[in-house]
Amino acid sequence: MRILLVDDSSFSRITLKRYFADIEGLEFAEASNGIEALELHRSFAPDIIFMDITMPQLDGLGTLKIFSMVDSKAKIIMVSALGNQTYVVEECKKYGTFAVLAKPVSKDVAIKALKDAEKQLIAGENQ
Amino acid sequence: MKSLTIDELQPGMIANQTICDARGTILIAQGITLTESYISRMRKFNIKTIAIQDTEEDMEPPCSLSTPVVQRTITTLSALFDSLAEHKTIDIKKTAYQIEQVIYSILDKHAIQAFLEIDAQNELLYHHSLRTTIIAVNMGLAQGYDYLNLEYLAMCALMHDCGMGRDYQEDDTEHALLGFKKLRDNLKMDMIIALVCLQHHEYFDGSGSLGFNRSQITEFARLIAIADYYDRLIIKKNTPRQALFKILGGSGTLFDPDMVKLFQTTVLS
């Protein structure tokens, strides 16, 4: 399973990677803004994307909109301090995000989101 | 192409990917030859790995600058600088040499030459692309971008309408999406060029055709949107002063107010 972590805070990316350290079969790529994420998306072809919203240059919502135009397969999980705000959640849902998590994210919540996304991907493949 | 860790890098290796910092400023550009200072820059920004060109095939030798389309572009640029100076609106005389150098330095790229071959077949579109590039790079200079970012800005501005094919159509908004898809499918094109193509008709308040707003629009697209709009107004027979006032009037709605301010700094008082 290929995981793309998108966040301008390297601390947040490292935290998620640590949470997932015990899970086998994961391959990671990291981007620090939306442009890098879209660039990496072409070559890395992630299955699951964890993405922050507030990022400089091209933010998470803008990047999410573009992902929704080019990739209907990847499961996108938004991870943001804005994750509690109704407007943000609605906007994310409109563009097909799989889940919206509010920062700070606990290990259990992050792993559950990953496993749920993985399950859906596998179910989609078997259909 | 292979990916190497920072400890495996040697000066002289050629980067095969573009890496930006958190602000989106380019730190390492695809195709650049790594030096000790680039490698230490990567360490400073905690970049752990980078794709490196490892075969001759990965390397793209620069093209000749004596092809007819390049020669025509150099001649055309000179005429366009003169006509823009005649508008007596944008302060272009002092910066003309620097802008020319930036544009010349992207003309030896295969993708740019291939694009110009098509673009030059429609004079209106060709002149519009080049004038937009001149105005955008002039703004980029005022913004203090480094040379590498100015080159990227020039490529983005030159190719922003590549989705139009051979016809310049004022009312066509489909071209943004078409151009984006075309550029995104070409792995040799940096993503920022595709993104500017996608977003150059987006408005700051989200009322553009695809609904991107504010920080959902890349900085280069917010800048080029103004250069593009100015030239389209001129094409539609507005006077340079009318075009200027329409841009000022669009601050905060159509355009990023910071970019309008930047544009204003390039306007003759």
Short mmCIF file of C-alpha atoms in Angstrom, two decimals:
data_model
loop_
_atom_site.label_atom_id
_atom_site.label_comp_id
_atom_site.label_asym_id
_atom_site.label_seq_id
_atom_site.Cartn_x
_atom_site.Cartn_y
_atom_site.Cartn_z
CA MET A 1 0.00 0.00 0.00
CA ARG A 2 1.51 3.34 -1.02
CA ILE A 3 0.90 6.24 1.35
CA LEU A 4 1.50 9.90 0.49
CA LEU A 5 1.86 12.25 3.46
CA VAL A 6 1.27 15.93 2.66
CA ASP A 7 1.97 18.52 5.36
CA ASP A 8 4.21 21.58 5.58
CA SER A 9 5.13 20.49 9.10
CA SER A 10 7.76 17.76 8.95
CA PHE A 11 6.86 16.99 12.58
CA SER A 12 3.30 16.07 11.55
CA ARG A 13 4.58 13.83 8.74
CA ILE A 14 7.05 12.10 11.06
CA THR A 15 4.35 11.59 13.69
CA LEU A 16 2.07 9.80 11.22
CA LYS A 17 4.96 7.66 9.99
CA ARG A 18 5.76 6.66 13.58
CA TYR A 19 2.13 5.76 14.20
CA PHE A 20 2.22 3.45 11.18
CA ALA A 21 5.70 2.03 11.85
CA ASP A 22 4.42 -1.36 13.01
CA ILE A 23 2.16 -1.91 10.03
CA GLU A 24 3.77 -4.05 7.36
CA GLY A 25 3.66 -3.48 3.64
CA LEU A 26 3.46 0.31 3.65
CA GLU A 27 5.56 2.48 1.40
CA PHE A 28 5.74 6.23 2.08
CA ALA A 29 6.34 9.41 0.11
CA GLU A 30 6.24 12.91 1.59
CA ALA A 31 5.37 16.34 0.24
CA SER A 32 5.40 19.68 2.03
CA ASN A 33 2.84 21.51 -0.11
CA GLY A 34 0.16 20.92 -2.70
CA ILE A 35 2.40 21.43 -5.71
CA GLU A 36 4.88 18.83 -4.48
CA ALA A 37 1.99 16.48 -3.66
CA LEU A 38 0.58 16.72 -7.19
CA GLU A 39 4.06 16.31 -8.67
CA LEU A 40 4.73 13.19 -6.57
CA HIS A 41 1.26 11.82 -7.27
CA ARG A 42 2.21 11.34 -10.93
CA SER A 43 5.19 9.08 -10.23
CA PHE A 44 4.32 7.53 -6.86
CA ALA A 45 0.62 6.83 -7.58
CA PRO A 46 -0.45 6.62 -3.92
CA ASP A 47 -3.32 4.44 -2.71
CA ILE A 48 -3.97 6.57 0.37
CA ILE A 49 -3.21 10.27 0.89
CA PHE A 50 -3.05 11.97 4.30
CA MET A 51 -3.19 15.73 3.72
CA ASP A 52 -3.09 18.89 5.80
CA ILE A 53 -5.33 21.84 4.81
CA THR A 54 -3.43 24.96 5.80
CA MET A 55 -0.36 24.89 3.62
CA PRO A 56 1.40 27.74 1.85
CA GLN A 57 1.43 28.18 -1.93
CA LEU A 58 -1.34 25.68 -2.74
CA ASP A 59 -3.44 24.59 0.23
CA GLY A 60 -5.03 21.24 1.00
CA LEU A 61 -8.53 22.12 -0.26
CA GLY A 62 -7.14 23.35 -3.58
CA THR A 63 -5.04 20.21 -3.89
CA LEU A 64 -8.03 18.04 -2.95
CA LYS A 65 -10.10 19.65 -5.73
CA ILE A 66 -7.37 18.84 -8.24
CA PHE A 67 -6.99 15.27 -6.98
CA SER A 68 -10.76 14.87 -7.43
CA MET A 69 -10.31 15.79 -11.11
CA VAL A 70 -7.48 13.37 -11.80
CA ASP A 71 -7.76 10.44 -9.42
CA SER A 72 -10.97 8.68 -8.44
CA LYS A 73 -9.19 5.72 -6.86
CA ALA A 74 -6.95 7.08 -4.10
CA LYS A 75 -8.52 7.47 -0.67
CA ILE A 76 -7.87 10.95 0.68
CA ILE A 77 -7.84 11.60 4.42
CA MET A 78 -7.68 15.26 5.41
CA VAL A 79 -5.81 15.94 8.65
CA SER A 80 -6.17 19.47 9.90
CA ALA A 81 -6.61 21.76 12.88
CA LEU A 82 -9.64 22.98 10.91
CA GLY A 83 -11.02 19.43 10.84
CA ASN A 84 -13.74 20.31 13.39
CA GLN A 85 -15.24 23.13 11.35
CA THR A 86 -18.46 22.23 9.60
CA TYR A 87 -17.68 24.32 6.51
CA VAL A 88 -14.34 22.58 6.06
CA VAL A 89 -15.84 19.12 6.52
CA GLU A 90 -18.64 19.91 4.03
CA GLU A 91 -16.16 21.25 1.47
CA CYS A 92 -13.96 18.17 1.87
CA LYS A 93 -16.92 15.83 1.45
CA LYS A 94 -18.01 17.67 -1.69
CA TYR A 95 -14.70 16.71 -3.28
CA GLY A 96 -14.89 13.06 -2.27
CA THR A 97 -12.57 12.95 0.68
CA PHE A 98 -12.64 9.63 2.54
CA ALA A 99 -12.36 11.07 6.05
CA VAL A 100 -11.59 14.32 7.85
CA LEU A 101 -9.52 14.09 11.02
CA ALA A 102 -9.00 16.96 13.46
CA LYS A 103 -5.47 17.69 14.61
CA PRO A 104 -3.93 16.63 16.91
CA VAL A 105 -4.63 13.10 15.72
CA SER A 106 -4.13 10.19 18.10
CA LYS A 107 -2.45 6.98 17.01
CA ASP A 108 -5.67 4.97 17.28
CA VAL A 109 -7.67 7.41 15.13
CA ALA A 110 -4.95 7.58 12.46
CA ILE A 111 -4.58 3.78 12.28
CA LYS A 112 -8.35 3.28 12.16
CA ALA A 113 -8.65 5.74 9.24
CA LEU A 114 -5.80 3.97 7.42
CA LYS A 115 -7.32 0.51 7.98
CA ASP A 116 -10.80 1.67 6.92
CA ALA A 117 -9.40 3.21 3.74
CA GLU A 118 -7.41 0.05 3.06
CA LYS A 119 -10.56 -2.08 3.49
CA GLN A 120 -12.52 0.08 1.06
CA LEU A 121 -9.72 -0.07 -1.48
CA ILE A 122 -9.59 -3.86 -1.27
CA ALA A 123 -13.40 -4.11 -1.44
CA GLY A 124 -13.33 -1.85 -4.53
CA GLU A 125 -10.74 -4.08 -6.20
CA ASN A 126 -12.80 -7.21 -5.56
CA GLN A 127 -15.97 -5.77 -7.05
CA MET B 1 15.95 7.42 -13.00
CA LYS B 2 16.91 6.49 -9.44
CA SER B 3 16.37 7.97 -6.03
CA LEU B 4 19.40 8.64 -3.83
CA THR B 5 19.67 9.61 -0.19
CA ILE B 6 21.38 12.83 0.79
CA ASP B 7 24.52 10.92 1.90
CA GLU B 8 24.87 9.24 -1.48
CA LEU B 9 24.80 12.49 -3.45
CA GLN B 10 27.91 13.74 -5.21
CA PRO B 11 28.49 17.13 -6.84
CA GLY B 12 27.99 16.81 -10.59
CA MET B 13 24.92 14.57 -10.36
CA ILE B 14 21.83 15.90 -12.09
CA ALA B 15 18.53 16.32 -10.22
CA ASN B 16 15.56 14.65 -11.87
CA GLN B 17 12.85 16.28 -9.79
CA THR B 18 11.91 19.71 -8.55
CA ILE B 19 11.77 20.30 -4.81
CA CYS B 20 10.03 23.33 -3.31
CA ASP B 21 10.21 24.72 0.20
CA ALA B 22 7.10 25.28 2.32
CA ARG B 23 6.41 28.59 0.54
CA GLY B 24 6.56 26.90 -2.83
CA THR B 25 9.87 28.53 -3.73
CA ILE B 26 11.99 26.19 -5.80
CA LEU B 27 15.02 24.89 -3.89
CA ILE B 28 16.27 22.35 -6.41
CA ALA B 29 15.07 22.39 -10.00
CA GLN B 30 14.82 19.37 -12.24
CA GLY B 31 17.80 19.25 -14.61
CA ILE B 32 20.12 21.25 -12.38
CA THR B 33 23.67 19.97 -11.75
CA LEU B 34 24.14 19.47 -8.02
CA THR B 35 26.99 21.29 -6.31
CA GLU B 36 28.19 21.17 -2.70
CA SER B 37 26.06 24.22 -1.97
CA TYR B 38 22.91 22.59 -3.37
CA ILE B 39 23.59 19.46 -1.29
CA SER B 40 24.08 21.51 1.87
CA ARG B 41 20.91 23.46 1.00
CA MET B 42 19.09 20.12 0.91
CA ARG B 43 20.51 19.21 4.33
CA LYS B 44 19.43 22.59 5.70
CA PHE B 45 15.86 21.97 4.54
CA ASN B 46 15.96 18.37 5.81
CA ILE B 47 15.42 16.86 2.35
CA LYS B 48 16.31 13.18 2.65
CA THR B 49 16.14 11.85 -0.91
CA ILE B 50 16.10 13.13 -4.46
CA ALA B 51 15.64 11.55 -7.88
CA ILE B 52 18.82 11.64 -9.93
CA GLN B 53 19.31 11.20 -13.67
CA ASP B 54 21.32 8.01 -14.10
CA THR B 55 21.43 7.33 -17.80
CA GLU B 56 22.29 9.25 -20.90
CA GLU B 57 18.68 8.83 -22.01
CA ASP B 58 17.43 10.79 -19.03
CA MET B 59 19.52 13.74 -20.08
CA GLU B 60 17.93 16.15 -22.44
CA PRO B 61 20.56 18.05 -24.36
CA PRO B 62 19.66 21.71 -24.92
CA CYS B 63 18.25 22.45 -28.36
CA SER B 64 19.73 24.79 -30.86
CA LEU B 65 18.88 28.44 -30.49
CA SER B 66 19.13 29.01 -34.22
CA THR B 67 15.88 27.32 -35.20
CA PRO B 68 13.46 29.49 -37.19
CA VAL B 69 10.89 29.61 -34.38
CA VAL B 70 13.46 30.76 -31.80
CA GLN B 71 14.81 33.39 -34.18
CA ARG B 72 11.28 34.57 -34.88
CA THR B 73 10.53 34.69 -31.16
CA ILE B 74 13.61 36.79 -30.44
CA THR B 75 12.65 39.25 -33.19
CA THR B 76 9.01 39.30 -32.09
CA LEU B 77 9.97 39.91 -28.45
CA SER B 78 11.89 42.98 -29.46
CA ALA B 79 8.86 44.40 -31.31
CA LEU B 80 6.54 43.55 -28.38
CA PHE B 81 8.83 45.34 -25.91
CA ASP B 82 8.62 48.43 -28.13
CA SER B 83 4.83 48.30 -28.34
CA LEU B 84 4.46 47.77 -24.58
CA ALA B 85 6.76 50.73 -23.95
CA GLU B 86 4.53 52.81 -26.24
CA HIS B 87 1.58 52.11 -23.93
CA LYS B 88 3.39 54.28 -21.39
CA THR B 89 1.65 52.30 -18.62
CA ILE B 90 3.98 49.49 -17.60
CA ASP B 91 7.51 50.43 -16.64
CA ILE B 92 9.36 48.08 -18.95
CA LYS B 93 12.39 49.98 -20.24
CA LYS B 94 14.66 49.54 -17.21
CA THR B 95 13.95 45.84 -16.90
CA ALA B 96 13.75 44.89 -20.59
CA TYR B 97 17.27 43.42 -20.68
CA GLN B 98 16.70 41.23 -17.61
CA ILE B 99 13.31 40.04 -18.90
CA GLU B 100 14.87 39.17 -22.27
CA GLN B 101 17.61 37.14 -20.57
CA VAL B 102 15.07 35.12 -18.60
CA ILE B 103 13.00 34.41 -21.71
CA TYR B 104 16.06 33.56 -23.83
CA SER B 105 17.19 31.08 -21.21
CA ILE B 106 13.99 29.03 -21.53
CA LEU B 107 14.06 29.02 -25.34
CA ASP B 108 16.64 26.20 -25.46
CA LYS B 109 14.20 23.73 -23.91
CA HIS B 110 12.63 21.08 -26.16
CA ALA B 111 9.16 21.48 -24.66
CA ILE B 112 9.21 25.26 -25.09
CA GLN B 113 10.36 25.03 -28.72
CA ALA B 114 7.74 22.38 -29.48
CA PHE B 115 5.08 24.61 -27.94
CA LEU B 116 6.24 27.70 -29.86
CA GLU B 117 6.09 25.77 -33.15
CA ILE B 118 2.32 25.42 -32.62
CA ASP B 119 1.73 28.74 -30.87
CA ALA B 120 3.47 30.77 -33.58
CA GLN B 121 0.94 29.56 -36.16
CA ASN B 122 -1.65 31.90 -34.68
CA GLU B 123 -0.19 35.36 -34.42
CA LEU B 124 -2.77 36.67 -31.94
CA LEU B 125 -2.21 33.78 -29.51
CA TYR B 126 1.57 33.87 -30.05
CA HIS B 127 1.81 37.59 -29.33
CA HIS B 128 -0.56 37.26 -26.37
CA SER B 129 1.56 34.45 -24.85
CA LEU B 130 4.75 36.45 -25.27
CA ARG B 131 3.30 39.74 -23.96
CA THR B 132 1.83 37.94 -20.94
CA THR B 133 5.28 36.45 -20.30
CA ILE B 134 6.97 39.87 -20.50
CA ILE B 135 4.46 41.45 -18.08
CA ALA B 136 4.60 38.48 -15.69
CA VAL B 137 8.41 38.33 -15.57
CA ASN B 138 8.47 42.09 -15.02
CA MET B 139 6.21 41.52 -11.99
CA GLY B 140 8.39 38.59 -10.90
CA LEU B 141 11.45 40.85 -10.94
CA ALA B 142 9.59 43.40 -8.79
CA GLN B 143 8.65 40.58 -6.42
CA GLY B 144 12.34 39.68 -6.06
CA TYR B 145 12.14 36.11 -7.35
CA ASP B 146 15.49 34.45 -7.95
CA TYR B 147 16.55 33.51 -11.46
CA LEU B 148 15.32 29.94 -11.25
CA ASN B 149 11.85 31.02 -10.18
CA LEU B 150 11.81 33.70 -12.89
CA GLU B 151 12.51 30.98 -15.46
CA TYR B 152 9.65 28.87 -14.11
CA LEU B 153 7.38 31.91 -14.06
CA ALA B 154 8.29 32.61 -17.70
CA MET B 155 7.55 29.01 -18.73
CA CYS B 156 4.22 29.09 -16.91
CA ALA B 157 3.24 32.41 -18.52
CA LEU B 158 4.35 31.36 -21.99
CA MET B 159 2.35 28.12 -21.87
CA HIS B 160 -0.69 29.29 -19.89
CA ASP B 161 -2.96 29.09 -22.96
CA CYS B 162 -1.49 25.90 -24.42
CA GLY B 163 -4.93 24.25 -24.06
CA MET B 164 -6.26 26.53 -26.79
CA GLY B 165 -4.40 24.64 -29.50
CA ARG B 166 -4.10 26.89 -32.52
CA ASP B 167 -7.08 29.16 -31.98
CA TYR B 168 -7.29 32.13 -29.68
CA GLN B 169 -10.86 32.26 -28.38
CA GLU B 170 -11.69 34.90 -25.84
CA ASP B 171 -14.70 33.13 -24.32
CA ASP B 172 -13.24 29.65 -24.15
CA THR B 173 -12.77 28.47 -20.56
CA GLU B 174 -12.39 24.79 -21.41
CA HIS B 175 -8.81 25.39 -22.48
CA ALA B 176 -7.63 25.68 -18.87
CA LEU B 177 -8.67 22.11 -18.09
CA LEU B 178 -7.57 20.78 -21.48
CA GLY B 179 -4.13 22.37 -21.14
CA PHE B 180 -3.75 21.09 -17.58
CA LYS B 181 -4.50 17.52 -18.60
CA LYS B 182 -2.12 17.73 -21.56
CA LEU B 183 0.73 19.13 -19.46
CA ARG B 184 0.11 16.79 -16.53
CA ASP B 185 0.33 13.77 -18.82
CA ASN B 186 3.77 14.91 -19.94
CA LEU B 187 6.11 13.89 -17.12
CA LYS B 188 8.81 16.20 -18.44
CA MET B 189 6.59 19.19 -17.67
CA ASP B 190 6.83 20.46 -14.13
CA MET B 191 3.55 20.36 -12.25
CA ILE B 192 3.60 24.11 -11.62
CA ILE B 193 3.27 24.76 -15.38
CA ALA B 194 0.22 22.49 -15.55
CA LEU B 195 -1.26 24.14 -12.45
CA VAL B 196 -0.92 27.67 -13.81
CA CYS B 197 -2.62 26.50 -16.99
CA LEU B 198 -5.46 25.08 -14.88
CA GLN B 199 -5.90 28.10 -12.63
CA HIS B 200 -5.14 31.20 -14.69
CA HIS B 201 -8.86 32.00 -15.15
CA GLU B 202 -9.69 31.48 -11.49
CA TYR B 203 -10.78 34.51 -9.46
CA PHE B 204 -9.55 35.33 -5.97
CA ASP B 205 -13.11 35.29 -4.55
CA GLY B 206 -13.85 31.86 -6.00
CA SER B 207 -16.16 33.08 -8.78
CA GLY B 208 -13.97 31.68 -11.59
CA SER B 209 -15.02 28.75 -13.74
CA LEU B 210 -13.56 25.99 -11.51
CA GLY B 211 -14.25 27.67 -8.16
CA PHE B 212 -10.72 27.75 -6.74
CA ASN B 213 -10.22 30.69 -4.37
CA ARG B 214 -7.50 32.46 -2.39
CA SER B 215 -4.91 29.99 -1.10
CA GLN B 216 -6.35 27.29 -3.38
CA ILE B 217 -4.72 29.15 -6.28
CA THR B 218 -0.95 28.91 -6.69
CA GLU B 219 1.06 32.09 -6.34
CA PHE B 220 2.27 31.98 -9.96
CA ALA B 221 -1.33 31.58 -11.20
CA ARG B 222 -2.46 34.56 -9.10
CA LEU B 223 0.35 36.64 -10.61
CA ILE B 224 -0.09 35.47 -14.20
CA ALA B 225 -3.88 35.99 -13.99
CA ILE B 226 -3.21 39.75 -13.87
CA ALA B 227 -0.66 39.78 -16.70
CA ASP B 228 -3.03 37.68 -18.82
CA TYR B 229 -6.08 39.85 -18.02
CA TYR B 230 -4.22 43.07 -18.81
CA ASP B 231 -3.24 41.81 -22.23
CA ARG B 232 -6.69 40.40 -22.98
CA LEU B 233 -8.19 43.82 -22.22
CA ILE B 234 -5.73 45.43 -24.61
CA ILE B 235 -6.66 42.85 -27.27
CA LYS B 236 -10.31 43.83 -26.69
CA LYS B 237 -9.42 47.44 -27.57
CA ASN B 238 -9.28 48.85 -24.05
CA THR B 239 -6.72 51.60 -23.66
CA PRO B 240 -3.79 50.77 -21.34
CA ARG B 241 -5.25 53.18 -18.72
CA GLN B 242 -8.68 51.50 -18.90
CA ALA B 243 -7.00 48.10 -18.51
CA LEU B 244 -5.06 49.35 -15.51
CA PHE B 245 -8.19 50.70 -13.79
CA LYS B 246 -10.10 47.48 -14.44
CA ILE B 247 -7.32 45.53 -12.73
CA LEU B 248 -7.27 47.92 -9.78
CA GLY B 249 -11.05 47.61 -9.57
CA GLY B 250 -10.77 43.83 -9.45
CA SER B 251 -8.53 43.81 -6.39
CA GLY B 252 -9.89 41.43 -3.77
CA THR B 253 -12.62 40.06 -6.05
CA LEU B 254 -11.02 38.96 -9.31
CA PHE B 255 -7.45 39.29 -8.14
CA ASP B 256 -5.26 38.78 -5.10
CA PRO B 257 -4.83 42.28 -3.59
CA ASP B 258 -1.13 41.60 -2.97
CA MET B 259 -0.64 40.75 -6.63
CA VAL B 260 -2.54 43.89 -7.68
CA LYS B 261 -0.18 45.91 -5.45
CA LEU B 262 2.75 44.13 -7.05
CA PHE B 263 1.40 44.97 -10.51
CA GLN B 264 1.01 48.58 -9.43
CA THR B 265 4.70 48.78 -8.54
CA THR B 266 5.48 47.98 -12.19
CA VAL B 267 3.21 50.74 -13.48
CA LEU B 268 4.62 54.12 -14.50
CA SER B 269 3.53 56.88 -12.14
#
